[in-house]
Coordinates of C-alpha atoms and ligand atoms in Angstrom, one line a residue:
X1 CA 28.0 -12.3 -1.1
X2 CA 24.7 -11.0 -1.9
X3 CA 23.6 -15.0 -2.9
X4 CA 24.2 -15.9 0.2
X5 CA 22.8 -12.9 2.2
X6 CA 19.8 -14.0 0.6
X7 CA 20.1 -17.7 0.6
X8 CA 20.7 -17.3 4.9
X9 CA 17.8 -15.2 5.0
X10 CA 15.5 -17.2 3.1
X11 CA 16.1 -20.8 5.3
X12 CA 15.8 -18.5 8.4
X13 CA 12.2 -17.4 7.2
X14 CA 11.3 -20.9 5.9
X15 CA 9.3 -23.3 8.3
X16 CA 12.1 -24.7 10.2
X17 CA 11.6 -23.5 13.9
X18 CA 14.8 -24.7 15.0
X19 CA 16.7 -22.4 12.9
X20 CA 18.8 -19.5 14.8
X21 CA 16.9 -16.6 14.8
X22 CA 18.2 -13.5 12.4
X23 CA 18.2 -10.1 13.3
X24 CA 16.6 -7.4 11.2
X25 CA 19.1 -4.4 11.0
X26 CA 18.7 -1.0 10.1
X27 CA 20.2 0.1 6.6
X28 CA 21.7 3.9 7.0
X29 CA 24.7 5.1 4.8
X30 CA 25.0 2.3 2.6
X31 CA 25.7 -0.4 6.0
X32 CA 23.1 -2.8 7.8
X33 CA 23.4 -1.5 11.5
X34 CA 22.6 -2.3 14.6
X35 CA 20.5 -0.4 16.6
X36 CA 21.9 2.2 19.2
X37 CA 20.1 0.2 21.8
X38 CA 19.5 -3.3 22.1
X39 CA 15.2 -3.1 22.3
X40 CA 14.0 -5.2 19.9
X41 CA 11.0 -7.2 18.8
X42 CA 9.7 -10.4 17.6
X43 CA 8.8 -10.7 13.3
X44 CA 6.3 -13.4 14.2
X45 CA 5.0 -15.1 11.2
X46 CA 0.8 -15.1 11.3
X47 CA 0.2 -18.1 9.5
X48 CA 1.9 -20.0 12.0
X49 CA 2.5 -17.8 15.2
X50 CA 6.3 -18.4 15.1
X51 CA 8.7 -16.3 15.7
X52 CA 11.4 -15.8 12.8
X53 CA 13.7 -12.9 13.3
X54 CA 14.2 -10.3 15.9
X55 CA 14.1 -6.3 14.8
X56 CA 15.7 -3.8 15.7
X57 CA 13.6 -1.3 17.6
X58 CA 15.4 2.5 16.5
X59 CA 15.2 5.7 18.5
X60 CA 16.1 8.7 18.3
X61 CA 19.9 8.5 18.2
X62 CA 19.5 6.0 14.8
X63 CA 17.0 8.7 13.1
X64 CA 19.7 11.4 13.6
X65 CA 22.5 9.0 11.8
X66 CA 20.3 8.3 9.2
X67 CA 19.3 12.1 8.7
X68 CA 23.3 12.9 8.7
X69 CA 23.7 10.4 6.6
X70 CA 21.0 11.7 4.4
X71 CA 22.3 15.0 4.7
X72 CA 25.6 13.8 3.6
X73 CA 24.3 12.4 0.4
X74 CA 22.1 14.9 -0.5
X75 CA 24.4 17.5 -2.4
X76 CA 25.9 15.0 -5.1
X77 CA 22.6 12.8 -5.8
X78 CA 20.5 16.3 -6.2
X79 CA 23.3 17.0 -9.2
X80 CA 23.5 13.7 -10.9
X81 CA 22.1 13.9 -13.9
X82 CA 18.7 12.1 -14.6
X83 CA 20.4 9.3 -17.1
X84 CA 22.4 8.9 -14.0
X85 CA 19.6 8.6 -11.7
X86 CA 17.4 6.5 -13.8
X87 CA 20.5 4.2 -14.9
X88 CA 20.8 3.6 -10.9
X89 CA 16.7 3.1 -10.5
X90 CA 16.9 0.4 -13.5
X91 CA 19.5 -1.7 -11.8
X92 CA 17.0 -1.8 -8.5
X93 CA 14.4 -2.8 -10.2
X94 CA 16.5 -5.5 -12.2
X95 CA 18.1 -6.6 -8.1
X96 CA 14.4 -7.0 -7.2
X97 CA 13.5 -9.1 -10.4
X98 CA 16.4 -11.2 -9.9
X99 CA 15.3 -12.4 -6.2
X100 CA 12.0 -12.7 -7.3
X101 CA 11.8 -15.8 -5.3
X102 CA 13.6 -14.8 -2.1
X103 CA 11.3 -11.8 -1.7
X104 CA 7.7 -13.0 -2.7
X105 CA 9.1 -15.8 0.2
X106 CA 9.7 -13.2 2.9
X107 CA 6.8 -11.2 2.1
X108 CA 4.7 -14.2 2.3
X109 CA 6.4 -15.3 5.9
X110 CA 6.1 -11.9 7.2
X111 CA 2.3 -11.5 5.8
X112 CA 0.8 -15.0 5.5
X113 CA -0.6 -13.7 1.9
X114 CA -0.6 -17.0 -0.8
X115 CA 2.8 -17.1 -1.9
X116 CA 1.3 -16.8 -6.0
X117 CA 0.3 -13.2 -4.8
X118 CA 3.9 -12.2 -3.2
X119 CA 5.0 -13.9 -6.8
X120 CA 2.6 -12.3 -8.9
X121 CA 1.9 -9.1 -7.7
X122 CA 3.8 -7.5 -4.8
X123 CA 7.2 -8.2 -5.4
X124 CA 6.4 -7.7 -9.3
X125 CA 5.3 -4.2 -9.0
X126 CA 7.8 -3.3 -6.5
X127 CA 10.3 -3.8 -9.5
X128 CA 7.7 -1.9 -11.7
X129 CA 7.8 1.1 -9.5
X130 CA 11.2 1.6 -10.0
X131 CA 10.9 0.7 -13.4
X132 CA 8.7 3.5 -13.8
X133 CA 10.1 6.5 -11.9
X134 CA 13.1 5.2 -13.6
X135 CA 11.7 6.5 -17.3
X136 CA 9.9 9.0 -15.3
X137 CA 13.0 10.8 -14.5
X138 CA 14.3 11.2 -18.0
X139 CA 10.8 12.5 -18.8
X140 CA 10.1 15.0 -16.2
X141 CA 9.7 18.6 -17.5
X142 CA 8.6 22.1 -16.4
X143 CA 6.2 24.8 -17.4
X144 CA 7.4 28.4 -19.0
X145 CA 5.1 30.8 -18.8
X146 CA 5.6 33.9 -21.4
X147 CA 4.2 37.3 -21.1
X148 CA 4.4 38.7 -24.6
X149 CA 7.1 40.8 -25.0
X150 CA 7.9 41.8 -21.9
X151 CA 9.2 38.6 -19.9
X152 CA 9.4 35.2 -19.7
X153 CA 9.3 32.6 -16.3
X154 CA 10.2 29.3 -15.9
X155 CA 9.2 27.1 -13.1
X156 CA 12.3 24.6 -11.7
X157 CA 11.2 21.6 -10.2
X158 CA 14.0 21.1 -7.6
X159 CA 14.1 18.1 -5.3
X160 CA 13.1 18.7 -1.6
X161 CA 15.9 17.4 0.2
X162 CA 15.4 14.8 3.0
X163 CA 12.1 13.0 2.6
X164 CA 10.7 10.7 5.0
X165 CA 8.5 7.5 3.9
X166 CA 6.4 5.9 5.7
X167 CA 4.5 2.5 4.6
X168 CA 2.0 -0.1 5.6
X169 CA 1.9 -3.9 6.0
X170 CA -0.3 -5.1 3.5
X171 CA 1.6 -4.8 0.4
X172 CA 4.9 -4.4 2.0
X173 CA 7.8 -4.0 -0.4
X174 CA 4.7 -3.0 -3.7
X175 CA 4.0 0.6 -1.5
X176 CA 7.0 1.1 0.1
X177 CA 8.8 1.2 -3.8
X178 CA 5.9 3.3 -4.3
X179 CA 6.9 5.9 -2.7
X180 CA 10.8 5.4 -2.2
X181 CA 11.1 5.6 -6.0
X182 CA 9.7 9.1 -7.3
X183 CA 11.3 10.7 -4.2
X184 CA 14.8 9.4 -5.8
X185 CA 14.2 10.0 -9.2
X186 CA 13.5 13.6 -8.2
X187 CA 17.1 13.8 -6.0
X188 CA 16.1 14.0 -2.6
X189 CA 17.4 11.5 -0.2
X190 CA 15.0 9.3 2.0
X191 CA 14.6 7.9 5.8
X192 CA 12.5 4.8 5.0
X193 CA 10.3 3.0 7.1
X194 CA 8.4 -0.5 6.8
X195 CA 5.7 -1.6 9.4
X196 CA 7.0 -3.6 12.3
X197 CA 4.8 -6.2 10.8
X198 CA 6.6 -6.9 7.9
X199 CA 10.3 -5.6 8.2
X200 CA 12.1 -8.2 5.9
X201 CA 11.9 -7.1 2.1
X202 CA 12.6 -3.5 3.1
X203 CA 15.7 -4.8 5.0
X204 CA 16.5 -7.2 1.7
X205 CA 15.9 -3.7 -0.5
X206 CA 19.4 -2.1 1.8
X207 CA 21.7 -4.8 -0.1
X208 CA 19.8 -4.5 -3.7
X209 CA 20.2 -1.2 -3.5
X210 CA 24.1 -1.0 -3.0
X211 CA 24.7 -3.7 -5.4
X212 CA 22.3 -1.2 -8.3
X213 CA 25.1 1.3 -7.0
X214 CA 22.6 3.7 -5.5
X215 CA 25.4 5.4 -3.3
X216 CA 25.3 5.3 0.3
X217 CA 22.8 7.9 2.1
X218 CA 20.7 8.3 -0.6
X219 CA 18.0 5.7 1.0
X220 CA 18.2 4.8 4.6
X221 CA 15.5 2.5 6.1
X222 CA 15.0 2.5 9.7
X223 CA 13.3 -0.6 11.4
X224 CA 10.7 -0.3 14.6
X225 CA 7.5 1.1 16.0
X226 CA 5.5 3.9 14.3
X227 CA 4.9 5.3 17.6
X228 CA 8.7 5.8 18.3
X229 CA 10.5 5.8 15.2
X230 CA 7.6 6.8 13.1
X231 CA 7.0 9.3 15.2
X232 CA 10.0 10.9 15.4
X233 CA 11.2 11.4 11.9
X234 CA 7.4 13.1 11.3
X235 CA 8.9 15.6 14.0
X236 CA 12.5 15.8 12.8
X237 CA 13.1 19.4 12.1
X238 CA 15.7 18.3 8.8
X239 CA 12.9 16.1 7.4
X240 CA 10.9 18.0 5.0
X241 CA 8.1 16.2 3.3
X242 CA 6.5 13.1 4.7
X243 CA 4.9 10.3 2.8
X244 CA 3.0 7.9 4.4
X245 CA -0.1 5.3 3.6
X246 CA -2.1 3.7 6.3
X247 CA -4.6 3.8 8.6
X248 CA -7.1 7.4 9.0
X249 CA -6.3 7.9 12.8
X250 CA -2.3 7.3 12.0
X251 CA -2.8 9.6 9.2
X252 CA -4.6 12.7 11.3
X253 CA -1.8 12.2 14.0
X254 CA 0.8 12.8 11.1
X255 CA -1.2 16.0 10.1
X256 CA -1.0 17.4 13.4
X257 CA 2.4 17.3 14.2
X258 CA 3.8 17.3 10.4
X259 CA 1.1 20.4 10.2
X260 CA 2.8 23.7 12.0
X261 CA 6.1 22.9 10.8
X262 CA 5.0 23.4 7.4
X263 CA 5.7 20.1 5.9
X264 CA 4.8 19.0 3.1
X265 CA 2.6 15.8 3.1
X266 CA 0.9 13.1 1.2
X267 CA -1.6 10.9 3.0
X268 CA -2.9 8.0 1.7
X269 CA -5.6 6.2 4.2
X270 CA -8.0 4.1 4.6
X271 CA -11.1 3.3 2.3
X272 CA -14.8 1.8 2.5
X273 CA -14.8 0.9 -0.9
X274 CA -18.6 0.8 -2.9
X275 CA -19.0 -1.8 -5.3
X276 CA -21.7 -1.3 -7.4
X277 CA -23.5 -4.4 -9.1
X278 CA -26.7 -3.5 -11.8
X279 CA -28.7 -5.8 -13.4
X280 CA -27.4 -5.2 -16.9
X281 CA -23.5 -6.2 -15.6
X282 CA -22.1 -9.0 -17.7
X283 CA -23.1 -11.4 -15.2
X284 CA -20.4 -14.2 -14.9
X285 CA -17.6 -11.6 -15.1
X286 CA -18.9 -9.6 -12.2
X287 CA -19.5 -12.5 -10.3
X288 CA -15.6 -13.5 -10.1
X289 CA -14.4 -10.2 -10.2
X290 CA -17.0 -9.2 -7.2
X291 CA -15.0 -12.0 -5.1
X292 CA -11.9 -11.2 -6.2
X293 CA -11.9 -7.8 -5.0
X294 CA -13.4 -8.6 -1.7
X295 CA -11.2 -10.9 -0.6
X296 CA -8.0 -10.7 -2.4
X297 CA -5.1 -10.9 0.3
X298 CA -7.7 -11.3 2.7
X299 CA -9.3 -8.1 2.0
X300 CA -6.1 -6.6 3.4
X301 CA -6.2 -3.7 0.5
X302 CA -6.8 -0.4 0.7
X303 CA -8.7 -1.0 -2.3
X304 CA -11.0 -4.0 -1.7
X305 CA -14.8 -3.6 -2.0
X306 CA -16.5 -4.0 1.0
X307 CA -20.1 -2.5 0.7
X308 CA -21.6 -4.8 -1.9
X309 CA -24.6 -2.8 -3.2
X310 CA -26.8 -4.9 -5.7
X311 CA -29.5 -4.2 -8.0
X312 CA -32.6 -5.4 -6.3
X313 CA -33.6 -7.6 -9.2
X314 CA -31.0 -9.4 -9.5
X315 CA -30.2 -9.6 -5.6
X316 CA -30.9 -12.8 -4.4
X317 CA -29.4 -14.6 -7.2
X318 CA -26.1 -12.9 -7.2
X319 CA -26.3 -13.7 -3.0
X320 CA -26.6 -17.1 -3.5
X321 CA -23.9 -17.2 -6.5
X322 CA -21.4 -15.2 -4.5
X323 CA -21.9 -17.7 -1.7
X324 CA -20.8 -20.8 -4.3
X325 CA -18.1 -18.6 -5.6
X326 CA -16.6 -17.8 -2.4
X327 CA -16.0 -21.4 -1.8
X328 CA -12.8 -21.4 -4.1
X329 CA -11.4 -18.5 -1.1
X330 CA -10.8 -20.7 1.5
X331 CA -8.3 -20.3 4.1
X332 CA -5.4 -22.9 3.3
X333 CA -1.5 -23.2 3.5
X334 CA 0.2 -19.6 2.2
X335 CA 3.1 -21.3 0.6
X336 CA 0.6 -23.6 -1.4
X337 CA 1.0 -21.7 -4.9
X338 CA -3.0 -23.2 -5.3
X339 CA -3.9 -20.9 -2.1
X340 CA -5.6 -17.7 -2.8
X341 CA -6.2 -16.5 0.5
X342 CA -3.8 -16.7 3.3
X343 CA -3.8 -15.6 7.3
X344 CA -4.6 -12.5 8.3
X345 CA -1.3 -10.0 9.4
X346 CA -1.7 -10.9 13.2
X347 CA -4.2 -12.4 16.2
X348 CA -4.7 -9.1 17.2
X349 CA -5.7 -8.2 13.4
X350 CA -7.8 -11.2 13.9
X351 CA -9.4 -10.1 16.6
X352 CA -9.9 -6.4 15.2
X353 CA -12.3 -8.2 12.5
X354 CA -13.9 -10.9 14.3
X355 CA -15.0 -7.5 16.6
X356 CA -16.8 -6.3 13.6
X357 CA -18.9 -9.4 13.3
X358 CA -20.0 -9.5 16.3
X359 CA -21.0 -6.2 16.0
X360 CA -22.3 -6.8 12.9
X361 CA -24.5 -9.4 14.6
X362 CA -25.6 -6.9 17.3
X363 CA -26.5 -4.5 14.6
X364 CA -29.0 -6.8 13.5
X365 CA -26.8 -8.4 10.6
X366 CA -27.2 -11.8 9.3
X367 CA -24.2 -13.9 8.4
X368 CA -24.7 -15.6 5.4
X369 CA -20.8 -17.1 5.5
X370 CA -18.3 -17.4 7.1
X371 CA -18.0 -15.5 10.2
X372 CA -15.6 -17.5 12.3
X373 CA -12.3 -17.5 12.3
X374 CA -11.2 -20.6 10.4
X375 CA -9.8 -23.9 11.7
X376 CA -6.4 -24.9 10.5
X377 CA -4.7 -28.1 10.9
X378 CA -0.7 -29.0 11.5
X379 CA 1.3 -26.0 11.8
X380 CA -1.3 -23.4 11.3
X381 CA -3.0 -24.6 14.4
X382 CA -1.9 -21.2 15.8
X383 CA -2.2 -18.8 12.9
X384 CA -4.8 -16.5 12.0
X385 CA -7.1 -17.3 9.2
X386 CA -10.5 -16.1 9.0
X387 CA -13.3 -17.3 7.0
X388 CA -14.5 -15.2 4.0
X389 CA -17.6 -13.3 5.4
X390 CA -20.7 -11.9 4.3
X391 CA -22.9 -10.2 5.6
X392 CA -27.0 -8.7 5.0
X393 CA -29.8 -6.9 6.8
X394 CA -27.2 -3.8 8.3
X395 CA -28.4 -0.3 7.0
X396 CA -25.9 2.0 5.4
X397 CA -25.3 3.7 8.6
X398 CA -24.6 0.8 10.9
X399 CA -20.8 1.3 12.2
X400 CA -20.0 -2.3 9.9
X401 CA -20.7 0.0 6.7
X402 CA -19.5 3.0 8.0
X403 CA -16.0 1.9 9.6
X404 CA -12.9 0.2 7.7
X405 CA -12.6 -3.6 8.8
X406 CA -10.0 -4.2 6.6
X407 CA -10.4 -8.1 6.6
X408 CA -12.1 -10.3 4.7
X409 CA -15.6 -9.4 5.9
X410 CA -18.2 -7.9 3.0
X411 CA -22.0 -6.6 3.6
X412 CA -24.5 -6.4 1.1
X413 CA -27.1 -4.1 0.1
X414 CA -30.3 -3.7 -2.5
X415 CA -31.1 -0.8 -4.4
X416 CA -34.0 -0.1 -6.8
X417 CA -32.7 2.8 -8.9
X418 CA -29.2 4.9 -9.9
X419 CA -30.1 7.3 -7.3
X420 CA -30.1 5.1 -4.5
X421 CA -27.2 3.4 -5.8
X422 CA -25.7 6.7 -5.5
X423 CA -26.5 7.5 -2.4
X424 CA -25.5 4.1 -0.4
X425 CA -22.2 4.5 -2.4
X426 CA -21.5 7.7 -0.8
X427 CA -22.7 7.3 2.4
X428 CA -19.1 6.4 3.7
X429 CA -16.6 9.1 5.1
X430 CA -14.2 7.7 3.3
X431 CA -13.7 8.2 -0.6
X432 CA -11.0 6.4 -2.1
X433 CA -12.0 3.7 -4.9
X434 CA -15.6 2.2 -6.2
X435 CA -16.5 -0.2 -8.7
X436 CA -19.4 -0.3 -11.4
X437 CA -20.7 -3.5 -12.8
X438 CA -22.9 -2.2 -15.8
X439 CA -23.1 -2.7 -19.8
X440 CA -24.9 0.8 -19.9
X441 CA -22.0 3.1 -21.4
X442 CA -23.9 6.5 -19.9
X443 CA -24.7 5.0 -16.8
X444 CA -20.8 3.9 -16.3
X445 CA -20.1 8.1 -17.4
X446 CA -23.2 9.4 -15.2
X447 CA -21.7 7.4 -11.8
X448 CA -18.2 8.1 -12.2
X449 CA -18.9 11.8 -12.4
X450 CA -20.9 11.8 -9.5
X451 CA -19.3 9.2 -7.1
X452 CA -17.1 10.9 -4.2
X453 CA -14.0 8.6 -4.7
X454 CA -10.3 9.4 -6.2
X455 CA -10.5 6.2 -8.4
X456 CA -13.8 4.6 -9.7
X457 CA -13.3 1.2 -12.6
X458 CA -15.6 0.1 -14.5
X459 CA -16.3 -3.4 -15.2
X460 CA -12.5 -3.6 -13.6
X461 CA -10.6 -3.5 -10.2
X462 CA -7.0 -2.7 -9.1
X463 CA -6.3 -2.8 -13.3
X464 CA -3.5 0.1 -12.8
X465 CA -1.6 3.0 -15.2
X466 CA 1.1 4.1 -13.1
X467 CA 0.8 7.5 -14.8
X468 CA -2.8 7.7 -13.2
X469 CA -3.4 9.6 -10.4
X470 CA -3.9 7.4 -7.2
X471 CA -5.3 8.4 -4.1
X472 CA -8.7 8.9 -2.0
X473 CA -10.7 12.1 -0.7
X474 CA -12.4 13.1 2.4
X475 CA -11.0 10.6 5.1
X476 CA -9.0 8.5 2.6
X477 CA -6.4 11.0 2.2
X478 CA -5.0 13.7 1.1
X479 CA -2.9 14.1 -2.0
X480 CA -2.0 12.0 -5.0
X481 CA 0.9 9.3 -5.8
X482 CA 1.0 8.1 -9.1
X483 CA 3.0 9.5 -12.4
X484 CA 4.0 13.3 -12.6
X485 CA 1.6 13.8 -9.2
X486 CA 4.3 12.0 -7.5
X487 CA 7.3 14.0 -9.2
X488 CA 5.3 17.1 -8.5
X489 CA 4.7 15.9 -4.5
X490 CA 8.8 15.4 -4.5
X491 CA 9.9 18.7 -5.5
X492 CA 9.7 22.7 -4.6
X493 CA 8.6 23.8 -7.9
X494 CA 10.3 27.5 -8.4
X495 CA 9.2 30.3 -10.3
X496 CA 11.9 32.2 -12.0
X497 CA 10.9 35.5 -13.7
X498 CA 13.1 37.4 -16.7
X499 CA 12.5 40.6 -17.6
X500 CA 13.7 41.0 -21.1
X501 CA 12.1 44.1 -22.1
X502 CA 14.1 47.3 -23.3
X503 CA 14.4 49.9 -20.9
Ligands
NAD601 P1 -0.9 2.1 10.4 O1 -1.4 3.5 10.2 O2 -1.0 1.5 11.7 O3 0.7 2.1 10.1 C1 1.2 2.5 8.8 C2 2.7 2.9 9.0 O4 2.7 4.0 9.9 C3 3.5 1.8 9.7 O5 4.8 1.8 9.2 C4 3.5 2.3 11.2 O6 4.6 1.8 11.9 C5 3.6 3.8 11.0 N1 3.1 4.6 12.1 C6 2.1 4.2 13.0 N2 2.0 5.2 13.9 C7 2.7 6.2 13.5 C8 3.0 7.6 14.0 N3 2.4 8.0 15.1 N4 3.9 8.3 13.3 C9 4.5 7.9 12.2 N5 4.3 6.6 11.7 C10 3.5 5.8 12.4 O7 -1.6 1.3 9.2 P2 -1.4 -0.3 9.0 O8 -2.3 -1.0 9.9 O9 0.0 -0.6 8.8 O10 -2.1 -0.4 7.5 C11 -3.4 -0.6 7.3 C12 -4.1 0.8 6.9 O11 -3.4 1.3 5.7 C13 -5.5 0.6 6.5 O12 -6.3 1.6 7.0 C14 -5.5 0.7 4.9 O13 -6.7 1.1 4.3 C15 -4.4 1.7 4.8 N6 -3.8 1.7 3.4 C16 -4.1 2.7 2.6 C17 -3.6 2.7 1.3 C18 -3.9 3.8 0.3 O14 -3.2 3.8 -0.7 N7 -4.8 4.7 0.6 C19 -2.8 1.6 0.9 C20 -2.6 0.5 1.8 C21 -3.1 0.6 3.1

């Protein structure tokens, strides 16, 4: 059954046009449903500009059978034991492992990332999430406090009850597992949302999940617009803790409405990520690691560099390198496993970045590459690929350094000394991951205390510890995912205090 659920699936998002179109359902109570009304929208794929399923667009009426349904579920997953609960996480992240294939294909058709990143990284680490909260939930403790003689406390770490998460486009299925799986392994029960931009692994995630016997209300995931939908289960009175990752502005509308109801919230937004080059880097490795985390699914990560600030000494022949290495990130064909860089999510997306350049231009910028959006043959006539960009001559507080493209667009800056390092690094509002290229052990120790980011590698990017807290300050977010931070965000931790001294 499940075989050929998939099997359907995967020809309908494959490249044959004339193939009837699919609908994208909601999953609430253990069932794919249709939507109360019939509004839906198009899942176009960018790469090509085709259309490939239709989604359901839910209101309000589907929120409030997922919420019941929730509700319904709530009482018996809160008491399962945590063998039981992590038994039931192992066999979902087995399902994903097991349609590998089928989901690194629909994230790649939704996206227009290379197909060897769906392969190798998002659909992998969606399995590892649940791998992890899996173990996590056998592993999960609580503090006692004693006061000598006199009393003892204990703190229960109870689950909050119905959870709402709410996920980007980016790395679809990778952060909406994320999140989905500490808020089960703690016992609450979740109303789940994917972007409209990339609806299909979340919808494939419904049928996993049954078959890993995760019993029905426990995870719901609801299909549509973040300006409906999303909306509304931030304002759902039964909703009581709200997860989301995305954009700053989507984040601060969250806040004020998730705000005076007293909700509890983790935010995880958008970055304008320092990358730190010094002249006493190991040369060659920075170089392809410099590329790699500018332009890595199109510079579509939260986590990309985008401010490349360089040691004036070296500066013009790391330009010129970066410029030769960048060649190897051209555009081509997603579904080519040789491709490492894809389309863009959408035209519009396209035209978000190609905005920046021409800003970039107006600031004064020169483009040393790229800069265009690139020209595809065949059946990517229509899709949106842009060329790797870079950019010079744009001070640290032109609105191209200052503002998150989010594309594959980089700038470059000199500096003379750590100081000024230091300060170009934190010039941005945002503060959620840097990188340092240096061989100098003290140096790596004196930056990372003093950068204002929630994650700074050395001589390393996106190399992740699950247990680690992850998350960004000032306008990146609010909050930590990651390890017990997560466990902690998922539960109402309860002090209970014993007096046990003679009267
Ligand atoms: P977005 O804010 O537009 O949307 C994110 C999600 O929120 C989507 O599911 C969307 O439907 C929903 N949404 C939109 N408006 C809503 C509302 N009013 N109420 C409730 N939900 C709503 O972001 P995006 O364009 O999908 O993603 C790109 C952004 O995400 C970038 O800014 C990127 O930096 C950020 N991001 C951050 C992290 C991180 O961990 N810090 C990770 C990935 C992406």
């Amino acid at each position: 059954m499940l075989n050929s659920f998939f099997e359907t699936y995967f020809k309908m998002k494959s490249r044959v046009s004339s193939h009837p179109m699919k609908s994208i359902h909601n999953f609430i109570n253990g069932k794919y449903v249709a939507a109360s009304s019939v509004a839906h929208f198009e899942n176009i794929n960018p790469a090509t500009g085709e259309s490939v399923s239709h989604v359901v667009r839910s209101n309000k009426e589907d929120l409030e059978a997922a919420v019941q349904a929730a509700k319904s579920a709530l009482p018996d997953w809160k008491k399962r034991s945590m063998e039981d609960r992590a038994r039931i996480l192992y066999n979902i992240a087995e399902g994903i492992e097991s349609k590998l294939e089928e989901l690194a294909q629909a994230e790649t058709a939704d996206t227009g990332k290379p197909i060897q990143f769906s392969r190798s990284v998002d659909i992998p680490r969606a399995a590892a999430n649940f791998r992890f909260f899996a173990a996590a939930a056998t592993q999960f403790a609580s503090e006692s406090h004693d006061m000598a003689g006199k009393a003892i406390n204990y703190t229960l770490r109870q689950a909050i009850g119905v959870v709402a998460c709410i996920s980007p486009w980016n790395l679809p299925l990778y952060l909406f597992t994320w999140k989905i799986a500490p808020a089960l392994a703690t016992g609450n029960c979740v109303i789940a949302k994917p972007s409209e931009l990339s609806p299909t692994t979340a919808f494939m995630l419904g049928q996993i999940c049954n078959d890993a016997g995760l019993p029905p209300g426990v995870l719901n995931i609801l299909q549509g617009y973040g300006s409906e939908i999303g909306e509304a289960m931030v304002q759902h009175p039964e909703i009581k803790a709200i997860s989301f990752t995305g954009g700053t502005k989507t984040g601060a509308r969250i806040a004020s409405i998730a705000a005076p109801q007293f909700k509890k919230l983790s935010l995880e937004l958008g970055g304008k990520n320092p990358c730190i080059v010094f002249s006493d880097c190991d040369y060659e490795r920075t170089l392809k690691n410099v590329v790699r985390l500018a332009f890595s699914n199109s510079g579509q990560i939260c986590l990309c560099g985008s401010r490349i600030l360089i040691e004036k000494s070296i500066y013009e022949r790391f330009k010129s390198d970066l410029i030769e290495e960048i060649k190897s990130f051209i555009p081509a064909d997603p579904l080519d496993p040789q491709t490492k860089m894809g389309s863009l999510i959408s035209k519009e997306h396209l035209e978000k970045v190609d905005s920046y350049v021409k800003l970039a231009r107006s600031e004064g910028g020169t483009i040393l590459y790229g800069g265009e959006a690139a020209v595809m043959q065949g059946e990517h006539t229509s899709g949106a690929f842009y060329l790797p960009t870079v950019i010079e001559g744009l001070g640290p507080g032109s609105r191209c350094n200052m503002e998150e493209i989010f594309g594959p667009v980089i700038t470059l800056q000199s500096f003379h000394s750590e100081d000024e390092a230091l300060k170009l690094a934190n010039a941005s509002p945002y503060g959620l991951a840097s990188t340092l290229w240096t061989e100098s052990l003290s140096r790596a120790h004196r930056m990372s205390e003093a950068l204002h980011t929630g994650i700074v590698w050395v001589n390393c990017w996106l190399l992740r510890d699950l247990r680690t807290p992850f998350g960004g300050m000032n306008q990146s977010g609010v909050g930590r995912e990651g390890g017990w931070e997560a466990m902690r965000f998922f539960t109402e931790a309860k002090n209970v205090c014993i007096n046990f001294a003679a009267r």
